Amino acid sequence: MGKIKKNIVLILLFYSIACFAQTRTFYTNGSEDVKKISLTFDDGPGKATKQILEILEEKNIKATFFMLGVRVVNDPETAKAVAAAGHEIGNHTYEHINFYTYKNEDKAEKIEKELLQCEKVIKSILGIQSFLTRFPYGYMKSDAIGAAKKHNYCLINWSFGADWQDISAEEMHVKYKQAIKNGAIFLMHDLPKNKKVLSFLETFIDEIKEEGYKIVTVSELLNLT
Ligand SMILES: [Zn+2]
């Protein structure tokens, strides 16, 4: 009996260590030792989504789309097209509330509600249980990390993003290109205002590949299952 108990303790210990290794919740990049990169698109589905899908298909790569619940409800067909093309779907909350400036007393509950409301939509419309989330504006304070952890999500921010900046498409392209590195997670948005990104996305993907990087989904980059 003593030996069996000891074995059980060892087995439990092994699994708790294995689980512990997977319980990291917050990421901004992948391993710096591997030549892999992820492209992520936020706030969709939007009017630029289909064009982005065409580019990704032509370049034969998979990206991660952090979708807004309200936009999935408004444009389920585009959201389904993203999932059907084999791209990864992440939860970008329901309404895109800025929790850096949200002052109401119900903040903690609201954070959880926004996460779960988007989860419900992704599940019911796309049939997917996502385990990746990104809060609007990259909000990553302890209440967001706590809510992500509680509901079995990994909170994913980014190593570089600049497509909202008031600069020319050329300058933007240069900035993105300079940020290419091992484990990079690039942030872009699939909104119509994002014509600048669309103007250099194909070239940017080619440049990443030419430098010897493999473009993968966030879960593959981070070895998450
Ligand atoms: Zn956003």
mmCIF file of N, CA, C and O in Angstrom, residues 62-145:
data_model
loop_
_atom_site.group_PDB
_atom_site.id
_atom_site.type_symbol
_atom_site.label_atom_id
_atom_site.label_comp_id
_atom_site.label_asym_id
_atom_site.label_seq_id
_atom_site.Cartn_x
_atom_site.Cartn_y
_atom_site.Cartn_z
ATOM 1 N N LYS A 62 -1.732 30.599 -42.121
ATOM 2 C CA LYS A 62 -2.855 30.709 -41.183
ATOM 3 C C LYS A 62 -2.546 31.808 -40.166
ATOM 4 O O LYS A 62 -1.421 31.925 -39.668
ATOM 5 N N ALA A 63 -3.576 32.607 -39.873
ATOM 6 C CA ALA A 63 -3.417 33.704 -38.911
ATOM 7 C C ALA A 63 -4.407 33.505 -37.755
ATOM 8 O O ALA A 63 -5.189 32.551 -37.753
ATOM 9 N N THR A 64 -4.341 34.415 -36.798
ATOM 10 C CA THR A 64 -5.269 34.368 -35.656
ATOM 11 C C THR A 64 -6.102 35.641 -35.674
ATOM 12 O O THR A 64 -5.550 36.747 -35.723
ATOM 13 N N PHE A 65 -7.427 35.479 -35.648
ATOM 14 C CA PHE A 65 -8.355 36.613 -35.692
ATOM 15 C C PHE A 65 -9.025 36.773 -34.332
ATOM 16 O O PHE A 65 -9.775 35.894 -33.903
ATOM 17 N N PHE A 66 -8.752 37.895 -33.661
ATOM 18 C CA PHE A 66 -9.433 38.181 -32.397
ATOM 19 C C PHE A 66 -10.710 38.954 -32.723
ATOM 20 O O PHE A 66 -10.670 40.141 -33.042
ATOM 21 N N MET A 67 -11.821 38.236 -32.648
ATOM 22 C CA MET A 67 -13.090 38.802 -33.120
ATOM 23 C C MET A 67 -13.894 39.453 -32.006
ATOM 24 O O MET A 67 -13.837 39.044 -30.848
ATOM 25 N N LEU A 68 -14.681 40.443 -32.421
ATOM 26 C CA LEU A 68 -15.594 41.115 -31.490
ATOM 27 C C LEU A 68 -16.956 40.438 -31.574
ATOM 28 O O LEU A 68 -17.506 40.285 -32.675
ATOM 29 N N GLY A 69 -17.516 40.089 -30.416
ATOM 30 C CA GLY A 69 -18.811 39.410 -30.389
ATOM 31 C C GLY A 69 -19.874 40.142 -31.188
ATOM 32 O O GLY A 69 -20.585 39.551 -32.007
ATOM 33 N N VAL A 70 -19.961 41.444 -30.997
ATOM 34 C CA VAL A 70 -21.013 42.219 -31.661
ATOM 35 C C VAL A 70 -20.855 42.177 -33.185
ATOM 36 O O VAL A 70 -21.832 42.134 -33.921
ATOM 37 N N ARG A 71 -19.622 42.138 -33.661
ATOM 38 C CA ARG A 71 -19.410 42.103 -35.122
ATOM 39 C C ARG A 71 -19.671 40.708 -35.682
ATOM 40 O O ARG A 71 -20.087 40.572 -36.835
ATOM 41 N N VAL A 72 -19.419 39.687 -34.892
ATOM 42 C CA VAL A 72 -19.739 38.314 -35.329
ATOM 43 C C VAL A 72 -21.261 38.193 -35.483
ATOM 44 O O VAL A 72 -21.752 37.621 -36.454
ATOM 45 N N VAL A 73 -21.996 38.795 -34.547
ATOM 46 C CA VAL A 73 -23.459 38.776 -34.614
ATOM 47 C C VAL A 73 -23.939 39.520 -35.865
ATOM 48 O O VAL A 73 -24.835 39.067 -36.571
ATOM 49 N N ASN A 74 -23.293 40.649 -36.151
ATOM 50 C CA ASN A 74 -23.723 41.470 -37.296
ATOM 51 C C ASN A 74 -23.300 40.906 -38.654
ATOM 52 O O ASN A 74 -23.913 41.212 -39.666
ATOM 53 N N ASP A 75 -22.232 40.126 -38.681
ATOM 54 C CA ASP A 75 -21.740 39.595 -39.960
ATOM 55 C C ASP A 75 -21.276 38.143 -39.779
ATOM 56 O O ASP A 75 -20.093 37.824 -39.928
ATOM 57 N N PRO A 76 -22.231 37.274 -39.458
ATOM 58 C CA PRO A 76 -21.845 35.874 -39.188
ATOM 59 C C PRO A 76 -21.204 35.176 -40.383
ATOM 60 O O PRO A 76 -20.329 34.338 -40.204
ATOM 61 N N GLU A 77 -21.604 35.568 -41.599
ATOM 62 C CA GLU A 77 -21.061 34.876 -42.774
ATOM 63 C C GLU A 77 -19.553 35.105 -42.926
ATOM 64 O O GLU A 77 -18.803 34.169 -43.225
ATOM 65 N N THR A 78 -19.126 36.356 -42.711
ATOM 66 C CA THR A 78 -17.688 36.632 -42.813
ATOM 67 C C THR A 78 -16.926 35.917 -41.691
ATOM 68 O O THR A 78 -15.849 35.356 -41.916
ATOM 69 N N ALA A 79 -17.509 35.927 -40.510
ATOM 70 C CA ALA A 79 -16.858 35.230 -39.385
ATOM 71 C C ALA A 79 -16.715 33.738 -39.698
ATOM 72 O O ALA A 79 -15.656 33.140 -39.465
ATOM 73 N N LYS A 80 -17.759 33.170 -40.284
ATOM 74 C CA LYS A 80 -17.710 31.740 -40.636
ATOM 75 C C LYS A 80 -16.660 31.480 -41.718
ATOM 76 O O LYS A 80 -16.007 30.441 -41.709
ATOM 77 N N ALA A 81 -16.526 32.436 -42.648
ATOM 78 C CA ALA A 81 -15.532 32.260 -43.720
ATOM 79 C C ALA A 81 -14.111 32.216 -43.143
ATOM 80 O O ALA A 81 -13.263 31.463 -43.622
ATOM 81 N N VAL A 82 -13.875 33.011 -42.095
ATOM 82 C CA VAL A 82 -12.549 33.015 -41.451
ATOM 83 C C VAL A 82 -12.278 31.639 -40.832
ATOM 84 O O VAL A 82 -11.225 31.029 -41.047
ATOM 85 N N ALA A 83 -13.275 31.151 -40.087
ATOM 86 C CA ALA A 83 -13.116 29.846 -39.427
ATOM 87 C C ALA A 83 -12.991 28.725 -40.461
ATOM 88 O O ALA A 83 -12.140 27.839 -40.329
ATOM 89 N N ALA A 84 -13.812 28.794 -41.517
ATOM 90 C CA ALA A 84 -13.808 27.738 -42.542
ATOM 91 C C ALA A 84 -12.479 27.685 -43.285
ATOM 92 O O ALA A 84 -12.073 26.626 -43.777
ATOM 93 N N ALA A 85 -11.788 28.834 -43.363
ATOM 94 C CA ALA A 85 -10.491 28.865 -44.051
ATOM 95 C C ALA A 85 -9.375 28.300 -43.167
ATOM 96 O O ALA A 85 -8.216 28.254 -43.572
ATOM 97 N N GLY A 86 -9.739 27.896 -41.946
ATOM 98 C CA GLY A 86 -8.760 27.251 -41.063
ATOM 99 C C GLY A 86 -7.955 28.210 -40.206
ATOM 100 O O GLY A 86 -6.958 27.825 -39.599
ATOM 101 N N HIS A 87 -8.386 29.458 -40.146
ATOM 102 C CA HIS A 87 -7.675 30.401 -39.282
ATOM 103 C C HIS A 87 -8.132 30.223 -37.835
ATOM 104 O O HIS A 87 -9.204 29.686 -37.575
ATOM 105 N N GLU A 88 -7.319 30.713 -36.938
ATOM 106 C CA GLU A 88 -7.622 30.567 -35.518
ATOM 107 C C GLU A 88 -8.497 31.735 -35.052
ATOM 108 O O GLU A 88 -8.284 32.875 -35.468
ATOM 109 N N ILE A 89 -9.460 31.417 -34.177
ATOM 110 C CA ILE A 89 -10.379 32.445 -33.691
ATOM 111 C C ILE A 89 -10.094 32.739 -32.216
ATOM 112 O O ILE A 89 -10.060 31.827 -31.388
ATOM 113 N N GLY A 90 -9.896 34.021 -31.920
ATOM 114 C CA GLY A 90 -9.715 34.438 -30.537
ATOM 115 C C GLY A 90 -10.856 35.355 -30.116
ATOM 116 O O GLY A 90 -11.576 35.906 -30.947
ATOM 117 N N ASN A 91 -11.005 35.510 -28.817
ATOM 118 C CA ASN A 91 -12.090 36.284 -28.208
ATOM 119 C C ASN A 91 -11.572 37.698 -27.887
ATOM 120 O O ASN A 91 -10.654 37.860 -27.084
ATOM 121 N N HIS A 92 -12.151 38.716 -28.542
ATOM 122 C CA HIS A 92 -11.708 40.101 -28.312
ATOM 123 C C HIS A 92 -12.777 40.872 -27.517
ATOM 124 O O HIS A 92 -12.870 42.086 -27.624
ATOM 125 N N THR A 93 -13.573 40.139 -26.772
ATOM 126 C CA THR A 93 -14.712 40.607 -25.960
ATOM 127 C C THR A 93 -15.907 40.995 -26.841
ATOM 128 O O THR A 93 -15.813 40.964 -28.063
ATOM 129 N N TYR A 94 -17.002 41.324 -26.201
ATOM 130 C CA TYR A 94 -18.230 41.551 -26.970
ATOM 131 C C TYR A 94 -18.299 42.937 -27.607
ATOM 132 O O TYR A 94 -18.527 43.085 -28.789
ATOM 133 N N GLU A 95 -18.085 43.979 -26.793
ATOM 134 C CA GLU A 95 -18.382 45.338 -27.289
ATOM 135 C C GLU A 95 -17.184 46.276 -27.444
ATOM 136 O O GLU A 95 -17.352 47.438 -27.764
ATOM 137 N N HIS A 96 -15.990 45.775 -27.141
ATOM 138 C CA HIS A 96 -14.792 46.606 -27.256
ATOM 139 C C HIS A 96 -14.769 47.785 -26.282
ATOM 140 O O HIS A 96 -14.494 48.940 -26.643
ATOM 141 N N ILE A 97 -15.063 47.478 -25.039
ATOM 142 C CA ILE A 97 -15.009 48.518 -24.000
ATOM 143 C C ILE A 97 -13.548 48.752 -23.606
ATOM 144 O O ILE A 97 -12.767 47.804 -23.494
ATOM 145 N N ASN A 98 -13.197 50.019 -23.400
ATOM 146 C CA ASN A 98 -11.840 50.338 -22.940
ATOM 147 C C ASN A 98 -11.809 50.263 -21.412
ATOM 148 O O ASN A 98 -12.291 51.159 -20.724
ATOM 149 N N PHE A 99 -11.243 49.173 -20.900
ATOM 150 C CA PHE A 99 -11.219 48.993 -19.451
ATOM 151 C C PHE A 99 -10.133 49.819 -18.754
ATOM 152 O O PHE A 99 -10.077 49.862 -17.537
ATOM 153 N N TYR A 100 -9.293 50.482 -19.534
ATOM 154 C CA TYR A 100 -8.339 51.414 -18.914
ATOM 155 C C TYR A 100 -9.090 52.649 -18.409
ATOM 156 O O TYR A 100 -8.713 53.264 -17.426
ATOM 157 N N THR A 101 -10.190 53.007 -19.100
ATOM 158 C CA THR A 101 -10.910 54.225 -18.716
ATOM 159 C C THR A 101 -12.265 53.927 -18.073
ATOM 160 O O THR A 101 -12.958 54.843 -17.646
ATOM 161 N N TYR A 102 -12.651 52.675 -18.013
ATOM 162 C CA TYR A 102 -13.954 52.285 -17.447
ATOM 163 C C TYR A 102 -13.947 52.519 -15.936
ATOM 164 O O TYR A 102 -13.113 51.967 -15.219
ATOM 165 N N LYS A 103 -14.865 53.354 -15.477
ATOM 166 C CA LYS A 103 -14.801 53.735 -14.063
ATOM 167 C C LYS A 103 -15.951 53.173 -13.204
ATOM 168 O O LYS A 103 -15.958 53.353 -11.994
ATOM 169 N N ASN A 104 -16.917 52.520 -13.832
ATOM 170 C CA ASN A 104 -18.056 52.030 -13.051
ATOM 171 C C ASN A 104 -17.634 50.985 -12.015
ATOM 172 O O ASN A 104 -16.631 50.292 -12.195
ATOM 173 N N GLU A 105 -18.455 50.882 -10.981
ATOM 174 C CA GLU A 105 -18.119 49.974 -9.878
ATOM 175 C C GLU A 105 -18.152 48.505 -10.279
ATOM 176 O O GLU A 105 -17.559 47.666 -9.611
ATOM 177 N N ASP A 106 -18.884 48.222 -11.345
ATOM 178 C CA ASP A 106 -19.029 46.806 -11.738
ATOM 179 C C ASP A 106 -17.907 46.340 -12.675
ATOM 180 O O ASP A 106 -18.079 45.367 -13.404
ATOM 181 N N LYS A 107 -16.759 47.012 -12.619
ATOM 182 C CA LYS A 107 -15.693 46.728 -13.595
ATOM 183 C C LYS A 107 -15.313 45.237 -13.670
ATOM 184 O O LYS A 107 -15.263 44.666 -14.758
ATOM 185 N N ALA A 108 -15.079 44.628 -12.510
ATOM 186 C CA ALA A 108 -14.644 43.222 -12.520
ATOM 187 C C ALA A 108 -15.693 42.324 -13.172
ATOM 188 O O ALA A 108 -15.360 41.466 -13.993
ATOM 189 N N GLU A 109 -16.956 42.554 -12.822
ATOM 190 C CA GLU A 109 -18.040 41.733 -13.410
ATOM 191 C C GLU A 109 -18.182 42.026 -14.900
ATOM 192 O O GLU A 109 -18.459 41.140 -15.690
ATOM 193 N N LYS A 110 -17.990 43.299 -15.248
ATOM 194 C CA LYS A 110 -18.145 43.697 -16.648
ATOM 195 C C LYS A 110 -17.078 43.035 -17.521
ATOM 196 O O LYS A 110 -17.362 42.584 -18.638
ATOM 197 N N ILE A 111 -15.866 42.981 -17.002
ATOM 198 C CA ILE A 111 -14.762 42.335 -17.735
ATOM 199 C C ILE A 111 -15.134 40.876 -18.025
ATOM 200 O O ILE A 111 -15.019 40.393 -19.148
ATOM 201 N N GLU A 112 -15.626 40.205 -16.992
ATOM 202 C CA GLU A 112 -15.996 38.796 -17.126
ATOM 203 C C GLU A 112 -17.169 38.641 -18.098
ATOM 204 O O GLU A 112 -17.184 37.755 -18.952
ATOM 205 N N LYS A 113 -18.133 39.540 -17.956
ATOM 206 C CA LYS A 113 -19.325 39.477 -18.795
ATOM 207 C C LYS A 113 -18.971 39.675 -20.278
ATOM 208 O O LYS A 113 -19.472 38.967 -21.152
ATOM 209 N N GLU A 114 -18.095 40.636 -20.544
ATOM 210 C CA GLU A 114 -17.655 40.919 -21.922
ATOM 211 C C GLU A 114 -16.961 39.707 -22.538
ATOM 212 O O GLU A 114 -17.151 39.398 -23.711
ATOM 213 N N LEU A 115 -16.151 39.046 -21.724
ATOM 214 C CA LEU A 115 -15.424 37.852 -22.189
ATOM 215 C C LEU A 115 -16.423 36.725 -22.488
ATOM 216 O O LEU A 115 -16.381 36.108 -23.553
ATOM 217 N N LEU A 116 -17.341 36.497 -21.549
ATOM 218 C CA LEU A 116 -18.267 35.371 -21.685
ATOM 219 C C LEU A 116 -19.335 35.605 -22.757
ATOM 220 O O LEU A 116 -19.774 34.670 -23.415
ATOM 221 N N GLN A 117 -19.720 36.869 -22.930
ATOM 222 C CA GLN A 117 -20.719 37.165 -23.958
ATOM 223 C C GLN A 117 -20.140 36.901 -25.349
ATOM 224 O O GLN A 117 -20.818 36.376 -26.228
ATOM 225 N N CYS A 118 -18.880 37.254 -25.522
ATOM 226 C CA CYS A 118 -18.220 36.982 -26.807
ATOM 227 C C CYS A 118 -18.023 35.475 -26.975
ATOM 228 O O CYS A 118 -18.221 34.933 -28.068
ATOM 229 N N GLU A 119 -17.662 34.816 -25.900
ATOM 230 C CA GLU A 119 -17.470 33.351 -25.946
ATOM 231 C C GLU A 119 -18.743 32.659 -26.425
ATOM 232 O O GLU A 119 -18.713 31.764 -27.267
ATOM 233 N N LYS A 120 -19.874 33.126 -25.875
ATOM 234 C CA LYS A 120 -21.171 32.537 -26.212
ATOM 235 C C LYS A 120 -21.472 32.677 -27.714
ATOM 236 O O LYS A 120 -21.929 31.745 -28.367
ATOM 237 N N VAL A 121 -21.175 33.856 -28.242
ATOM 238 C CA VAL A 121 -21.424 34.125 -29.665
ATOM 239 C C VAL A 121 -20.512 33.261 -30.554
ATOM 240 O O VAL A 121 -20.963 32.654 -31.528
ATOM 241 N N ILE A 122 -19.233 33.207 -30.200
ATOM 242 C CA ILE A 122 -18.275 32.411 -30.994
ATOM 243 C C ILE A 122 -18.697 30.938 -30.982
ATOM 244 O O ILE A 122 -18.640 30.246 -31.992
ATOM 245 N N LYS A 123 -19.175 30.503 -29.813
ATOM 246 C CA LYS A 123 -19.603 29.108 -29.677
ATOM 247 C C LYS A 123 -20.862 28.846 -30.491
ATOM 248 O O LYS A 123 -20.957 27.873 -31.231
ATOM 249 N N SER A 124 -21.846 29.733 -30.363
ATOM 250 C CA SER A 124 -23.130 29.449 -31.015
ATOM 251 C C SER A 124 -23.064 29.662 -32.530
ATOM 252 O O SER A 124 -23.654 28.903 -33.286
ATOM 253 N N ILE A 125 -22.319 30.669 -32.984
ATOM 254 C CA ILE A 125 -22.298 30.941 -34.432
ATOM 255 C C ILE A 125 -21.205 30.152 -35.149
ATOM 256 O O ILE A 125 -21.412 29.664 -36.255
ATOM 257 N N LEU A 126 -20.053 30.017 -34.511
ATOM 258 C CA LEU A 126 -18.941 29.337 -35.185
ATOM 259 C C LEU A 126 -18.706 27.910 -34.672
ATOM 260 O O LEU A 126 -17.924 27.159 -35.248
ATOM 261 N N GLY A 127 -19.357 27.568 -33.559
ATOM 262 C CA GLY A 127 -19.170 26.229 -32.990
ATOM 263 C C GLY A 127 -17.760 26.016 -32.452
ATOM 264 O O GLY A 127 -17.245 24.911 -32.442
ATOM 265 N N ILE A 128 -17.136 27.112 -32.019
ATOM 266 C CA ILE A 128 -15.747 27.027 -31.540
ATOM 267 C C ILE A 128 -15.653 27.476 -30.088
ATOM 268 O O ILE A 128 -16.246 28.486 -29.701
ATOM 269 N N GLN A 129 -14.918 26.707 -29.292
ATOM 270 C CA GLN A 129 -14.599 27.140 -27.930
ATOM 271 C C GLN A 129 -13.182 27.698 -27.969
ATOM 272 O O GLN A 129 -12.219 26.946 -28.014
ATOM 273 N N SER A 130 -13.076 29.010 -28.012
ATOM 274 C CA SER A 130 -11.744 29.607 -28.088
ATOM 275 C C SER A 130 -11.079 29.594 -26.715
ATOM 276 O O SER A 130 -11.747 29.618 -25.691
ATOM 277 N N PHE A 131 -9.767 29.539 -26.725
ATOM 278 C CA PHE A 131 -9.053 29.618 -25.442
ATOM 279 C C PHE A 131 -8.012 30.747 -25.486
ATOM 280 O O PHE A 131 -7.155 30.849 -24.645
ATOM 281 N N LEU A 132 -8.147 31.594 -26.508
ATOM 282 C CA LEU A 132 -7.255 32.754 -26.618
ATOM 283 C C LEU A 132 -8.099 34.013 -26.508
ATOM 284 O O LEU A 132 -9.137 34.125 -27.158
ATOM 285 N N THR A 133 -7.676 34.956 -25.709
ATOM 286 C CA THR A 133 -8.381 36.231 -25.647
ATOM 287 C C THR A 133 -7.387 37.385 -25.705
ATOM 288 O O THR A 133 -6.204 37.233 -25.380
ATOM 289 N N ARG A 134 -7.903 38.505 -26.173
ATOM 290 C CA ARG A 134 -7.132 39.748 -26.155
ATOM 291 C C ARG A 134 -8.144 40.833 -25.824
ATOM 292 O O ARG A 134 -9.151 40.981 -26.515
ATOM 293 N N PHE A 135 -7.898 41.557 -24.754
ATOM 294 C CA PHE A 135 -8.831 42.622 -24.395
ATOM 295 C C PHE A 135 -8.570 43.862 -25.253
ATOM 296 O O PHE A 135 -7.445 44.085 -25.701
ATOM 297 N N PRO A 136 -9.617 44.664 -25.486
ATOM 298 C CA PRO A 136 -9.435 45.885 -26.272
ATOM 299 C C PRO A 136 -8.320 46.768 -25.698
ATOM 300 O O PRO A 136 -8.156 46.853 -24.483
ATOM 301 N N TYR A 137 -7.565 47.376 -26.587
ATOM 302 C CA TYR A 137 -6.436 48.251 -26.254
ATOM 303 C C TYR A 137 -5.341 47.517 -25.464
ATOM 304 O O TYR A 137 -4.547 48.128 -24.768
ATOM 305 N N GLY A 138 -5.357 46.209 -25.550
ATOM 306 C CA GLY A 138 -4.331 45.429 -24.862
ATOM 307 C C GLY A 138 -4.440 45.494 -23.349
ATOM 308 O O GLY A 138 -3.447 45.296 -22.638
ATOM 309 N N TYR A 139 -5.649 45.748 -22.856
ATOM 310 C CA TYR A 139 -5.832 45.845 -21.397
ATOM 311 C C TYR A 139 -5.372 44.541 -20.747
ATOM 312 O O TYR A 139 -5.819 43.458 -21.140
ATOM 313 N N MET A 140 -4.446 44.644 -19.789
ATOM 314 C CA MET A 140 -3.883 43.424 -19.215
ATOM 315 C C MET A 140 -3.611 43.564 -17.718
ATOM 316 O O MET A 140 -2.673 43.001 -17.187
ATOM 317 N N LYS A 141 -4.473 44.326 -17.036
ATOM 318 C CA LYS A 141 -4.285 44.443 -15.590
ATOM 319 C C LYS A 141 -4.760 43.162 -14.917
ATOM 320 O O LYS A 141 -5.382 42.307 -15.549
ATOM 321 N N SER A 142 -4.513 43.048 -13.604
ATOM 322 C CA SER A 142 -4.758 41.778 -12.908
ATOM 323 C C SER A 142 -6.206 41.300 -12.999
ATOM 324 O O SER A 142 -6.470 40.097 -13.032
ATOM 325 N N ASP A 143 -7.175 42.239 -13.079
ATOM 326 C CA ASP A 143 -8.572 41.792 -13.179
ATOM 327 C C ASP A 143 -8.840 41.087 -14.514
ATOM 328 O O ASP A 143 -9.600 40.115 -14.580
ATOM 329 N N ALA A 144 -8.177 41.545 -15.575
ATOM 330 C CA ALA A 144 -8.343 40.896 -16.886
ATOM 331 C C ALA A 144 -7.633 39.545 -16.903
ATOM 332 O O ALA A 144 -8.181 38.551 -17.380
ATOM 333 N N ILE A 145 -6.419 39.525 -16.370
ATOM 334 C CA ILE A 145 -5.667 38.265 -16.338
ATOM 335 C C ILE A 145 -6.413 37.248 -15.465
ATOM 336 O O ILE A 145 -6.524 36.074 -15.819
#
